[in-house]
Coordinates of C-alpha atoms in Angstrom, one line a residue:
M15 CA 0.0 0.0 0.0
L16 CA 2.8 2.4 0.8
D17 CA 4.6 1.6 -2.5
D18 CA 1.4 2.4 -4.4
L19 CA 1.0 5.7 -2.5
I20 CA 4.5 6.7 -3.3
R21 CA 4.2 5.9 -7.0
K22 CA 0.9 7.9 -7.0
V23 CA 2.7 10.9 -5.5
I24 CA 5.5 10.6 -8.1
R25 CA 3.0 10.4 -10.9
E26 CA 1.5 13.6 -9.5
M27 CA 4.9 15.3 -9.8
V28 CA 6.1 14.1 -13.2
G29 CA 3.3 12.0 -14.8
G30 CA 3.8 8.6 -16.2
S31 CA 1.9 5.4 -15.6
G32 CA 2.4 1.6 -15.4
P33 CA 5.5 -0.5 -15.7
P34 CA 8.0 0.6 -18.4
T35 CA 7.6 -2.5 -20.6
A36 CA 8.9 -0.6 -23.7
F37 CA 12.4 -0.9 -22.2
L38 CA 12.3 -4.7 -22.2
S39 CA 13.2 -5.1 -25.9
P40 CA 15.0 -5.8 -28.2
P41 CA 17.0 -8.2 -26.0
G42 CA 20.7 -7.4 -25.7
D43 CA 20.4 -3.9 -27.1
P44 CA 22.6 -1.7 -24.8
G45 CA 21.3 1.6 -26.1
L46 CA 23.6 4.6 -26.1
F47 CA 25.5 3.8 -22.9
G48 CA 25.0 0.2 -21.6
P49 CA 24.6 -1.2 -18.1
E50 CA 28.3 -0.9 -17.2
S51 CA 28.3 2.9 -17.8
I52 CA 28.5 5.4 -15.0
T53 CA 25.5 7.2 -16.7
W54 CA 23.3 4.2 -15.9
K55 CA 24.5 4.3 -12.3
V56 CA 24.0 8.0 -11.7
H57 CA 20.6 8.3 -13.5
E58 CA 19.1 5.4 -11.7
D59 CA 18.3 7.2 -8.5
F60 CA 15.0 9.1 -8.8
I61 CA 15.5 11.2 -5.7
A62 CA 18.9 12.6 -6.8
M63 CA 17.8 13.1 -10.4
M64 CA 14.8 15.2 -9.3
I65 CA 16.9 17.3 -7.0
G66 CA 19.5 17.7 -9.8
G67 CA 16.8 18.5 -12.3
I68 CA 15.4 21.3 -10.2
S69 CA 18.8 22.9 -9.7
S70 CA 19.6 22.6 -13.4
L71 CA 16.3 24.4 -14.2
I72 CA 17.2 27.2 -11.9
L73 CA 20.6 27.6 -13.6
Q74 CA 19.2 27.4 -17.1
A75 CA 16.7 30.1 -16.2
L76 CA 19.5 32.5 -15.5
H77 CA 20.6 32.5 -19.2
P78 CA 18.1 34.9 -20.9
Q79 CA 18.5 33.3 -24.4
A80 CA 18.2 29.7 -23.1
L81 CA 15.2 30.7 -21.0
A82 CA 13.6 32.6 -23.9
G83 CA 13.1 29.4 -26.0
V84 CA 11.2 27.7 -23.2
W85 CA 9.3 30.9 -22.3
D86 CA 8.1 31.6 -25.8
H87 CA 7.6 28.0 -27.1
S88 CA 6.4 25.8 -24.3
T89 CA 3.6 25.6 -21.7
F90 CA 5.8 25.1 -18.7
R91 CA 4.4 28.0 -16.8
T92 CA 0.9 26.4 -16.8
D93 CA 2.0 22.8 -17.1
L94 CA 5.2 22.3 -15.0
K95 CA 4.4 18.7 -14.4
G96 CA 4.1 18.1 -18.1
R97 CA 7.5 19.7 -18.7
L98 CA 9.1 17.6 -16.0
G99 CA 7.5 14.5 -17.3
R100 CA 8.8 15.1 -20.8
T101 CA 12.3 15.8 -19.5
A102 CA 12.1 12.6 -17.3
Y103 CA 11.1 10.6 -20.3
F104 CA 13.9 12.0 -22.4
I105 CA 16.5 11.2 -19.8
A106 CA 15.1 7.7 -19.3
A107 CA 14.9 7.0 -23.1
T108 CA 18.4 8.2 -23.9
T109 CA 20.0 6.6 -20.8
Y110 CA 18.2 3.2 -20.6
G111 CA 16.3 2.9 -23.8
P112 CA 17.3 0.6 -26.7
T113 CA 19.1 2.3 -29.5
D114 CA 16.1 3.0 -31.7
M115 CA 14.1 4.6 -28.8
A116 CA 17.0 6.8 -27.9
E117 CA 17.7 7.9 -31.4
T118 CA 14.0 8.6 -32.1
I119 CA 13.6 10.9 -29.1
I120 CA 16.8 12.7 -30.0
R121 CA 15.6 13.3 -33.6
K122 CA 12.3 14.6 -32.2
V123 CA 14.0 17.0 -29.9
N124 CA 16.3 18.3 -32.6
T125 CA 13.3 18.8 -34.9
I126 CA 11.5 20.8 -32.3
H127 CA 14.6 22.9 -31.6
S128 CA 14.9 23.7 -35.3
K129 CA 11.7 25.6 -35.1
V130 CA 12.4 27.5 -31.9
T131 CA 13.6 31.1 -32.5
G132 CA 12.8 34.6 -31.3
I133 CA 14.0 37.6 -29.3
D134 CA 14.9 37.3 -25.6
E135 CA 13.8 39.7 -22.8
L136 CA 17.0 41.8 -23.4
G137 CA 16.1 42.2 -27.1
K138 CA 18.7 39.7 -28.4
P139 CA 17.8 37.1 -31.1
Y140 CA 18.1 33.5 -30.2
L141 CA 18.0 30.1 -31.9
A142 CA 17.4 26.9 -29.9
T143 CA 19.9 25.2 -32.3
D144 CA 22.7 27.5 -31.1
P145 CA 25.5 25.2 -29.9
H146 CA 26.5 27.7 -27.3
L147 CA 23.0 27.6 -25.7
L148 CA 22.7 23.8 -26.1
A149 CA 26.1 23.5 -24.3
W150 CA 24.8 25.6 -21.4
V151 CA 21.8 23.2 -20.9
Q152 CA 24.1 20.2 -21.1
L153 CA 26.7 21.6 -18.7
T154 CA 24.2 22.6 -16.1
E155 CA 22.2 19.4 -16.2
T156 CA 25.2 17.1 -15.9
F157 CA 26.9 19.2 -13.2
S158 CA 23.6 19.3 -11.2
F159 CA 22.9 15.6 -11.6
M160 CA 26.4 14.7 -10.4
N161 CA 26.3 16.9 -7.4
A162 CA 22.9 15.7 -6.4
Y163 CA 24.0 12.1 -6.8
E164 CA 27.0 12.5 -4.6
D165 CA 25.2 14.5 -1.9
Y166 CA 21.9 12.5 -1.7
R167 CA 22.8 9.0 -2.9
N168 CA 25.6 8.9 -0.2
E169 CA 27.9 7.1 -2.6
A170 CA 30.9 9.2 -3.5
L171 CA 32.4 8.3 -6.9
S172 CA 36.1 8.2 -7.6
A173 CA 37.5 11.1 -9.6
K174 CA 38.0 8.7 -12.5
H175 CA 34.3 7.6 -12.4
K176 CA 33.1 11.2 -12.1
D177 CA 35.1 12.1 -15.2
Q178 CA 33.8 9.1 -17.0
Y179 CA 30.2 10.3 -16.5
F180 CA 31.0 13.6 -18.2
H181 CA 32.9 11.8 -20.9
E182 CA 29.9 9.6 -21.6
M183 CA 27.3 12.4 -21.4
R184 CA 29.3 14.5 -23.8
S185 CA 28.4 12.1 -26.6
L186 CA 24.7 12.8 -25.9
G187 CA 25.3 16.6 -25.9
Y188 CA 27.0 16.3 -29.3
R189 CA 24.0 14.4 -30.7
L190 CA 21.8 17.3 -29.6
G191 CA 24.0 19.9 -31.3
A192 CA 26.2 21.2 -28.5
T193 CA 29.9 21.7 -29.2
H194 CA 33.1 22.1 -27.2
L195 CA 31.8 20.1 -24.2
P196 CA 34.4 19.2 -21.6
D197 CA 34.7 15.5 -20.6
T198 CA 35.7 16.0 -16.9
Y199 CA 34.0 17.3 -13.8
E200 CA 36.5 20.1 -13.3
G201 CA 36.3 21.0 -17.0
T202 CA 32.5 21.2 -16.7
K203 CA 32.7 23.4 -13.6
Q204 CA 35.1 25.8 -15.4
A205 CA 33.0 25.8 -18.6
I206 CA 29.9 26.9 -16.5
Y207 CA 32.0 29.7 -14.9
A208 CA 32.7 31.0 -18.4
Y209 CA 29.0 31.8 -18.9
L210 CA 28.7 34.0 -15.8
P211 CA 28.9 37.3 -17.8
E212 CA 25.9 36.2 -19.9
L213 CA 23.6 35.5 -17.0
H214 CA 20.7 37.7 -16.1
Y215 CA 18.2 37.6 -13.2
G216 CA 15.3 39.4 -14.8
E217 CA 11.6 39.1 -14.4
R218 CA 11.4 35.9 -16.4
A219 CA 14.0 34.1 -14.3
K220 CA 12.3 35.4 -11.1
S221 CA 9.0 34.0 -12.3
V222 CA 10.6 30.5 -13.0
I223 CA 12.2 30.5 -9.5
H224 CA 8.9 31.5 -7.9
L225 CA 7.2 28.6 -9.7
L226 CA 9.8 26.1 -8.6
E227 CA 9.6 27.4 -5.0
N228 CA 5.8 27.0 -5.1
F229 CA 5.5 23.9 -7.2
P230 CA 1.8 23.4 -8.1
S231 CA 0.7 20.1 -6.6
K232 CA -2.2 18.3 -4.9
L233 CA -2.3 18.2 -1.1
L234 CA -1.1 14.6 -1.0
A235 CA 2.1 15.3 -2.9
K236 CA 2.9 18.8 -1.5
P237 CA 5.2 17.8 1.4
F238 CA 7.2 15.5 -0.8
I239 CA 7.6 18.0 -3.6
T240 CA 8.4 20.9 -1.2
L241 CA 11.2 18.9 0.3
L242 CA 12.6 18.0 -3.1
S243 CA 12.4 21.7 -4.2
R244 CA 14.3 22.9 -1.2
A245 CA 16.9 20.2 -1.8
G246 CA 17.2 21.4 -5.4
F247 CA 17.9 25.0 -4.3
N248 CA 20.5 23.7 -1.8
N249 CA 22.1 21.8 -4.6
L250 CA 23.1 25.0 -6.3
P251 CA 26.8 26.2 -6.4
N252 CA 27.4 29.0 -3.8
W253 CA 28.0 31.6 -6.5
V254 CA 24.4 31.4 -7.6
Y255 CA 22.7 32.6 -4.4
P256 CA 23.8 36.3 -4.7
I257 CA 22.5 36.3 -8.3
I258 CA 19.1 35.0 -7.3
Q259 CA 19.0 37.3 -4.2
K260 CA 19.1 34.5 -1.6
S261 CA 21.3 33.7 1.3
V262 CA 23.7 30.8 1.1
P263 CA 22.1 28.0 3.0
S264 CA 23.6 27.4 6.4
E265 CA 25.2 24.1 7.3
M266 CA 22.4 23.5 9.7
E267 CA 19.8 24.0 7.0
R268 CA 21.7 21.8 4.6
L269 CA 22.0 19.0 7.2
A270 CA 18.3 19.2 8.1
I271 CA 17.2 18.9 4.4
K272 CA 19.7 16.1 3.8
K273 CA 18.5 14.1 6.8
S274 CA 14.9 14.5 5.7
I275 CA 15.8 13.4 2.2
D276 CA 17.7 10.4 3.5
L277 CA 14.6 9.2 5.4
L278 CA 12.3 9.9 2.4
A279 CA 14.6 8.1 0.0
I280 CA 14.3 4.7 1.8
P281 CA 10.6 4.0 0.9
V282 CA 10.9 5.8 -2.5
R283 CA 13.8 3.7 -3.6
E284 CA 12.0 0.6 -2.5
A285 CA 8.8 1.6 -4.3
L286 CA 10.8 2.3 -7.6
K287 CA 13.2 -0.7 -7.5
D288 CA 11.4 -2.3 -10.4
G289 CA 11.5 0.8 -12.6
V290 CA 13.1 1.7 -15.9
A291 CA 16.7 0.7 -15.0
A292 CA 15.5 -2.7 -13.7
H293 CA 13.5 -3.4 -16.9
S294 CA 16.5 -2.3 -19.0
R295 CA 18.8 -4.8 -17.2
R296 CA 16.3 -7.5 -18.0
R297 CA 16.6 -6.5 -21.7
M298 CA 20.3 -6.9 -21.4
Y299 CA 20.6 -9.9 -19.2
G300 CA 17.3 -11.7 -19.5
K301 CA 16.5 -11.7 -15.8

């Protein structure tokens, strides 16, 4: 009964339904990464991925041109759950899906991007196919996912394995049109710093952050979602807080959120143990 309740709350947050049987075939197809990759390991934890996803959305909102494409050409402000659900499916399909599933969703996203263009809130033109903007999205996502995994999965990776994750994910970024992506953790951190002069905390970014702080949800899901949102804000690099006009979280606040997440994660991980990753392993190993 508890497992069913948890799955219901998660569907309330990101959508989705039923067992991911599409990931069971064709047998032996490793997809883009394969079960021995660090990407499979990092992306398997729902809690860490949601926390990393929230912090990456905050970072992406600070780039006016990257935000403009979403602002002008999506319904995220009125359908945040739908946006998160589509992003969650993209990550699942490209990480764990068989090759055809992964390539199909990449082609779909690239086709959508080819039609996204306009003027940002500062009056500058943008193209969603701009490799520089695509790199910003890739850098902030991978950096946020890795930090959340290490902090909330309580399983530190070696420097070699951390770098391997960025090396693996670089190939996905290139498929989406990004260029000049680093293949190490430190390289990714430095590449993000290089974007700082381009960031802008305007009315649009403030609107996005307000939305993430007040995630629309039903009463049943609200405590769970509020806790994940706070963890997402705590997952940001310290240099972000002055930009978004917030105080750097205290060590006491970070510890309280982390302990709460640790307790929450136990039943959530149990409820989701037969999810996409488990189905994909059956595709590979037949059990």
